[in-house]
Every structure is written in C-alpha cells, then in structure tokens.
C-alpha cells in the first residue's frame, strides 16, 4: 500500500495488504492447534471461520491440509476445490506444501494441475464480469495477456492506454534490472491480476470497504494498494502509486514461483524504487532522486540513519508503524545504491538462491557488495549525503508555467488558476489536467517540479494536457512562480 506524498498532511500507516487470514480471530488459535496435532480443534475453528466468511479461501485450504494429513484424500479434494472456487490460485504452493503430500497422489490433484492455466483464464473472465457489474459500462475493460493483467479503467481510452504503457515500461525495467526470470509467462501458471483505475467515488467506496471507515482526508492521502490474496490492484494515481503497487505484483509473482515470503524492507524498498522514475541524459528511464532521497539525505547528514541490521530485521508492524517515511526512504536508498553499483539483479539472485539460509536478506546484501555491516552503513551514509536534493511540494522551485495547480490524486496536477498569458495562449483553462511536459510524463506535482529542474525562465516547452476526454497539447513559457 502506498500513501500519497502530500507534504502538508500527516501521513499515517495501514497494513499493506489486509488478508482474510489477518482479519480472522480464529487464525492464530487454529494454527496452534494444528501444530500441536489437535486436528479436531483446528478443523472446528477453520470451519467456524469458513462459515462466517464465505469468501475466505485460507480456512478451506487449511482444512484440505488437515484432511490430507489425516489420510482423508476425498475430504481434502473437496475442501481444495472449494478453496480454489473461493480464490486460491497459487499452484506453486499446491505443488510444494508438505501437508498436501497425500492429496497430491489423487486424480483430483492431477486433473487440477493439468487444467490450471484454463482455470486461471476462467477466473480472470469471472473477475472482469464482476468488475463490469460493480463499475458499469462507463469504464473500459481490457486484458493484457503478456503481463497477465486485466484492467478496469474509469478513464478515457487514451489515458487508459497511457496507464497500460506505464505498466509495460515498469515491467520491462523490472525484468531487466531485478527479476530476470519473470519475463516468461508462457506456461500460463501465474495468476492474472485485476488492475482497477477507479473514479474518486468508487475509490472512496473501495478504501472504506478495505480499511474501514476512513476520514475523507485519509482517503485522499491513500494512493492505492495491491491485495495479493485477491489479486487486485487499486490505485487512484496513474504515476508513482501505479508503478509502486505494480512492482508489488511482479515481486509477489516472483516470490510465489520461488515459494518464498520476503521481508518488508525488501518488498517496500523494491516497490519504492520505481516510484520516481525519470529520463537520464542518455535517454534511459531510471530511478530518480525524489522527496524520498531528500529525506534519506537529510537523515544521513544528521547521522540518524538506522543500522542496516535493524532495517533488515524489522517486522512489518514496526517498519510501517514507527517512522514509516524514514524506513521507506532508507529501504529505497539501499536498492537505489545497489542499482547504481549495477548489482541489483545480482543481489536478488544471491538472496533468492540462498533464501533458506538467510530470509532477512542481510547476508546476501553484504556478500553481493563484498562488505561488512559497519562498512555498508558508512558507505550508504556517504552516498546519501552526496545525493542531489530536488524540489518537492514543501520546497517548490521558483519557476512555473504560469498556472496555479491543485493537488489531487489522479492522472496529473489540476489547473486551478491561470497567472500568465502564455499559459492562456497555449489554451490552458482552469480544470485542465497537466499530463506531460517536454515529452516526459507528469502525474503529480513532484514530477512536475522535477521536470522543471534544468529549465530556465523564458524557455518555451511543449506540454500535454487533458480536458475531460480530450487530449491536447501546446507550448508554454517558463515563468517565475507566483
Ligand atoms: Zn508498498
């Protein structure tokens, strides 16, 4: 999950994905009973949970495990089929889970494995049908079989296509720089993921359903989230949040294939690295300095960086609970640093290859960089101190394009007021949404400020903007900012 970076509002934190398991009061007790081989008690609790929540697949899956362990393969098959009907979609777990050994000898299991790709295809069609019922005919619905994504978009066709293009280039960057083996999805075994780009009101409904009743200001700060249990990504911002949450999709896909569960600093550090991307002078699209690197640079200058040993062993509750901004910034900085050393993919490989000996990732990090914790902390501190500081919302640049913007999550900054004739001459009107400048996409004010960096007063730049479903372009002059 990602909070938007509205600097003037206090950020707060929520769990990254609310899984059915976390919400069930029976969950811990049932697992304990199961571990103590008190199968009757475990089954009683799981049944209770499954009856109360007819959508939850976790208790059904667990019941199948219990039945399989007890040698009741017929019962195991029945529970497993229900778990799958309810949304269980991880074939790797099915193939690996030691509790299912007996079940794997059944014909049901063999048939399931053979039919898995077809079954996943049917699942995505059902998800799309459900989305059509929820969101109606004004959304557009598309599928991308290469990345195994289905889109439900409230935006016009051009903006929706731009969002899919953003996903595509994020995936290509990820394949090239982190997840080397993920590109090939031709076996059809990766579950499809539904990407919802909702209207503001649909987003508020979803946020309240997912996180409980939120105050309106909290809803506007919440950028979006990816729920891996549901294979559903929802975002109201088409830039940094879309990239961050989509990176979670890819990362979970990789972790599921490997049968691994990666710690929060790796999950959030990797997802944050693509939040701020920009064109380098050589024309490559790469992670860029941002408000997050500003914050790590400040911490480094004050000698307030957490030790890498602490960061890599932090549970999610603490990572997202106390000083979440520093932790996200720190984790992003570690991965940016690795990427700058051209060692990001090497780290991920080293880590996943040796996952069983150190799931925290600390050993893989030190081995990849051939360093010690003490040296690493010092090297990262030096590197962070030297980072270029960029303009952000609470320190905007002295330049502008002759308009005052409103901050609103969506596909770009909204023009509130025109303050210079060149903006008027370019055709801009209040209510228009700026979407690009000088060929670079601008999806929020931080991106706008970054693109402004390096331009000078009086220079003329190309802009693209949207007025309802019309996409327009024009030329504006860089002005002093009022
Ligand atoms: Zn995240």
PDB file of N, CA, C and O in Angstrom, residues 359-389:
ATOM      1  N   UNK A 359      16.635 -15.619   5.305  1.00  0.00           N
ATOM      2  CA  UNK A 359      15.473 -14.959   4.706  1.00  0.00           C
ATOM      3  C   UNK A 359      15.488 -13.434   4.877  1.00  0.00           C
ATOM      4  O   UNK A 359      14.762 -12.740   4.170  1.00  0.00           O
ATOM      5  N   UNK A 360      16.294 -12.905   5.796  1.00  0.00           N
ATOM      6  CA  UNK A 360      16.283 -11.451   6.024  1.00  0.00           C
ATOM      7  C   UNK A 360      16.905 -10.678   4.870  1.00  0.00           C
ATOM      8  O   UNK A 360      16.603  -9.516   4.644  1.00  0.00           O
ATOM      9  N   UNK A 361      17.820 -11.307   4.138  1.00  0.00           N
ATOM     10  CA  UNK A 361      18.473 -10.623   3.024  1.00  0.00           C
ATOM     11  C   UNK A 361      19.757  -9.910   3.394  1.00  0.00           C
ATOM     12  O   UNK A 361      20.484  -9.428   2.521  1.00  0.00           O
ATOM     13  N   UNK A 362      20.075  -9.842   4.686  1.00  0.00           N
ATOM     14  CA  UNK A 362      21.279  -9.109   5.096  1.00  0.00           C
ATOM     15  C   UNK A 362      22.550  -9.776   4.558  1.00  0.00           C
ATOM     16  O   UNK A 362      23.422  -9.106   3.999  1.00  0.00           O
ATOM     17  N   UNK A 363      22.628 -11.093   4.704  1.00  0.00           N
ATOM     18  CA  UNK A 363      23.829 -11.804   4.226  1.00  0.00           C
ATOM     19  C   UNK A 363      24.014 -11.607   2.723  1.00  0.00           C
ATOM     20  O   UNK A 363      25.120 -11.318   2.262  1.00  0.00           O
ATOM     21  N   UNK A 364      22.914 -11.742   1.970  1.00  0.00           N
ATOM     22  CA  UNK A 364      23.010 -11.581   0.519  1.00  0.00           C
ATOM     23  C   UNK A 364      23.475 -10.165   0.167  1.00  0.00           C
ATOM     24  O   UNK A 364      24.290  -9.967  -0.736  1.00  0.00           O
ATOM     25  N   UNK A 365      22.978  -9.177   0.911  1.00  0.00           N
ATOM     26  CA  UNK A 365      23.372  -7.784   0.656  1.00  0.00           C
ATOM     27  C   UNK A 365      24.873  -7.600   0.868  1.00  0.00           C
ATOM     28  O   UNK A 365      25.585  -7.046   0.020  1.00  0.00           O
ATOM     29  N   UNK A 366      25.359  -8.103   2.008  1.00  0.00           N
ATOM     30  CA  UNK A 366      26.783  -7.937   2.327  1.00  0.00           C
ATOM     31  C   UNK A 366      27.655  -8.717   1.357  1.00  0.00           C
ATOM     32  O   UNK A 366      28.708  -8.237   0.921  1.00  0.00           O
ATOM     33  N   UNK A 367      27.205  -9.934   0.986  1.00  0.00           N
ATOM     34  CA  UNK A 367      28.009 -10.732   0.051  1.00  0.00           C
ATOM     35  C   UNK A 367      28.030 -10.112  -1.337  1.00  0.00           C
ATOM     36  O   UNK A 367      29.059 -10.083  -2.002  1.00  0.00           O
ATOM     37  N   UNK A 368      26.890  -9.618  -1.781  1.00  0.00           N
ATOM     38  CA  UNK A 368      26.839  -9.001  -3.107  1.00  0.00           C
ATOM     39  C   UNK A 368      27.789  -7.811  -3.191  1.00  0.00           C
ATOM     40  O   UNK A 368      28.431  -7.580  -4.209  1.00  0.00           O
ATOM     41  N   UNK A 369      27.848  -7.042  -2.107  1.00  0.00           N
ATOM     42  CA  UNK A 369      28.688  -5.841  -2.128  1.00  0.00           C
ATOM     43  C   UNK A 369      30.069  -6.104  -1.539  1.00  0.00           C
ATOM     44  O   UNK A 369      30.885  -5.182  -1.453  1.00  0.00           O
ATOM     45  N   UNK A 370      30.297  -7.347  -1.124  1.00  0.00           N
ATOM     46  CA  UNK A 370      31.571  -7.730  -0.520  1.00  0.00           C
ATOM     47  C   UNK A 370      31.972  -6.742   0.579  1.00  0.00           C
ATOM     48  O   UNK A 370      33.021  -6.090   0.512  1.00  0.00           O
ATOM     49  N   UNK A 371      31.099  -6.639   1.580  1.00  0.00           N
ATOM     50  CA  UNK A 371      31.331  -5.645   2.618  1.00  0.00           C
ATOM     51  C   UNK A 371      30.856  -6.173   3.975  1.00  0.00           C
ATOM     52  O   UNK A 371      30.401  -7.315   4.080  1.00  0.00           O
ATOM     53  N   UNK A 372      31.001  -5.351   5.004  1.00  0.00           N
ATOM     54  CA  UNK A 372      30.520  -5.706   6.349  1.00  0.00           C
ATOM     55  C   UNK A 372      29.400  -4.738   6.719  1.00  0.00           C
ATOM     56  O   UNK A 372      29.240  -3.711   6.066  1.00  0.00           O
ATOM     57  N   UNK A 373      28.642  -5.056   7.774  1.00  0.00           N
ATOM     58  CA  UNK A 373      27.534  -4.165   8.150  1.00  0.00           C
ATOM     59  C   UNK A 373      28.059  -2.765   8.467  1.00  0.00           C
ATOM     60  O   UNK A 373      27.461  -1.773   8.078  1.00  0.00           O
ATOM     61  N   UNK A 374      29.186  -2.706   9.168  1.00  0.00           N
ATOM     62  CA  UNK A 374      29.727  -1.417   9.570  1.00  0.00           C
ATOM     63  C   UNK A 374      30.132  -0.592   8.342  1.00  0.00           C
ATOM     64  O   UNK A 374      29.795   0.583   8.211  1.00  0.00           O
ATOM     65  N   UNK A 375      30.846  -1.264   7.445  1.00  0.00           N
ATOM     66  CA  UNK A 375      31.272  -0.577   6.211  1.00  0.00           C
ATOM     67  C   UNK A 375      30.086  -0.154   5.376  1.00  0.00           C
ATOM     68  O   UNK A 375      30.058   0.932   4.804  1.00  0.00           O
ATOM     69  N   UNK A 376      29.075  -1.046   5.309  1.00  0.00           N
ATOM     70  CA  UNK A 376      27.917  -0.722   4.490  1.00  0.00           C
ATOM     71  C   UNK A 376      27.202   0.512   5.020  1.00  0.00           C
ATOM     72  O   UNK A 376      26.860   1.423   4.266  1.00  0.00           O
ATOM     73  N   UNK A 377      26.964   0.542   6.353  1.00  0.00           N
ATOM     74  CA  UNK A 377      26.288   1.706   6.940  1.00  0.00           C
ATOM     75  C   UNK A 377      27.043   2.989   6.604  1.00  0.00           C
ATOM     76  O   UNK A 377      26.439   4.002   6.262  1.00  0.00           O
ATOM     77  N   UNK A 378      28.365   2.920   6.674  1.00  0.00           N
ATOM     78  CA  UNK A 378      29.170   4.115   6.404  1.00  0.00           C
ATOM     79  C   UNK A 378      29.126   4.487   4.915  1.00  0.00           C
ATOM     80  O   UNK A 378      28.954   5.653   4.563  1.00  0.00           O
ATOM     81  N   UNK A 379      29.246   3.471   4.040  1.00  0.00           N
ATOM     82  CA  UNK A 379      29.199   3.748   2.594  1.00  0.00           C
ATOM     83  C   UNK A 379      27.853   4.345   2.189  1.00  0.00           C
ATOM     84  O   UNK A 379      27.796   5.280   1.392  1.00  0.00           O
ATOM     85  N   UNK A 380      26.773   3.781   2.736  1.00  0.00           N
ATOM     86  CA  UNK A 380      25.446   4.285   2.380  1.00  0.00           C
ATOM     87  C   UNK A 380      25.274   5.721   2.884  1.00  0.00           C
ATOM     88  O   UNK A 380      24.705   6.571   2.202  1.00  0.00           O
ATOM     89  N   UNK A 381      25.815   5.979   4.073  1.00  0.00           N
ATOM     90  CA  UNK A 381      25.709   7.321   4.645  1.00  0.00           C
ATOM     91  C   UNK A 381      26.432   8.337   3.749  1.00  0.00           C
ATOM     92  O   UNK A 381      25.892   9.371   3.409  1.00  0.00           O
ATOM     93  N   UNK A 382      27.623   7.969   3.329  1.00  0.00           N
ATOM     94  CA  UNK A 382      28.401   8.874   2.450  1.00  0.00           C
ATOM     95  C   UNK A 382      27.672   9.098   1.133  1.00  0.00           C
ATOM     96  O   UNK A 382      27.584  10.219   0.639  1.00  0.00           O
ATOM     97  N   UNK A 383      27.170   8.013   0.577  1.00  0.00           N
ATOM     98  CA  UNK A 383      26.453   8.096  -0.700  1.00  0.00           C
ATOM     99  C   UNK A 383      25.219   8.987  -0.562  1.00  0.00           C
ATOM    100  O   UNK A 383      24.968   9.854  -1.383  1.00  0.00           O
ATOM    101  N   UNK A 384      24.456   8.790   0.531  1.00  0.00           N
ATOM    102  CA  UNK A 384      23.211   9.536   0.736  1.00  0.00           C
ATOM    103  C   UNK A 384      23.488  11.024   0.946  1.00  0.00           C
ATOM    104  O   UNK A 384      22.736  11.872   0.482  1.00  0.00           O
ATOM    105  N   UNK A 385      24.602  11.313   1.633  1.00  0.00           N
ATOM    106  CA  UNK A 385      24.944  12.725   1.859  1.00  0.00           C
ATOM    107  C   UNK A 385      25.226  13.445   0.558  1.00  0.00           C
ATOM    108  O   UNK A 385      25.056  14.653   0.454  1.00  0.00           O
ATOM    109  N   UNK A 386      25.692  12.701  -0.427  1.00  0.00           N
ATOM    110  CA  UNK A 386      26.043  13.322  -1.707  1.00  0.00           C
ATOM    111  C   UNK A 386      24.882  13.380  -2.694  1.00  0.00           C
ATOM    112  O   UNK A 386      25.052  13.859  -3.818  1.00  0.00           O
ATOM    113  N   UNK A 387      23.711  12.890  -2.309  1.00  0.00           N
ATOM    114  CA  UNK A 387      22.580  12.882  -3.248  1.00  0.00           C
ATOM    115  C   UNK A 387      22.131  14.299  -3.578  1.00  0.00           C
ATOM    116  O   UNK A 387      22.085  15.166  -2.712  1.00  0.00           O
ATOM    117  N   UNK A 388      21.783  14.478  -4.816  1.00  0.00           N
ATOM    118  CA  UNK A 388      21.266  15.773  -5.239  1.00  0.00           C
ATOM    119  C   UNK A 388      19.896  16.004  -4.596  1.00  0.00           C
ATOM    120  O   UNK A 388      19.057  15.115  -4.580  1.00  0.00           O
ATOM    121  N   UNK A 389      19.690  17.182  -4.003  1.00  0.00           N
ATOM    122  CA  UNK A 389      18.388  17.494  -3.415  1.00  0.00           C
ATOM    123  C   UNK A 389      17.468  18.014  -4.522  1.00  0.00           C
ATOM    124  O   UNK A 389      17.904  18.741  -5.409  1.00  0.00           O
TER     125      UNK A 389
END
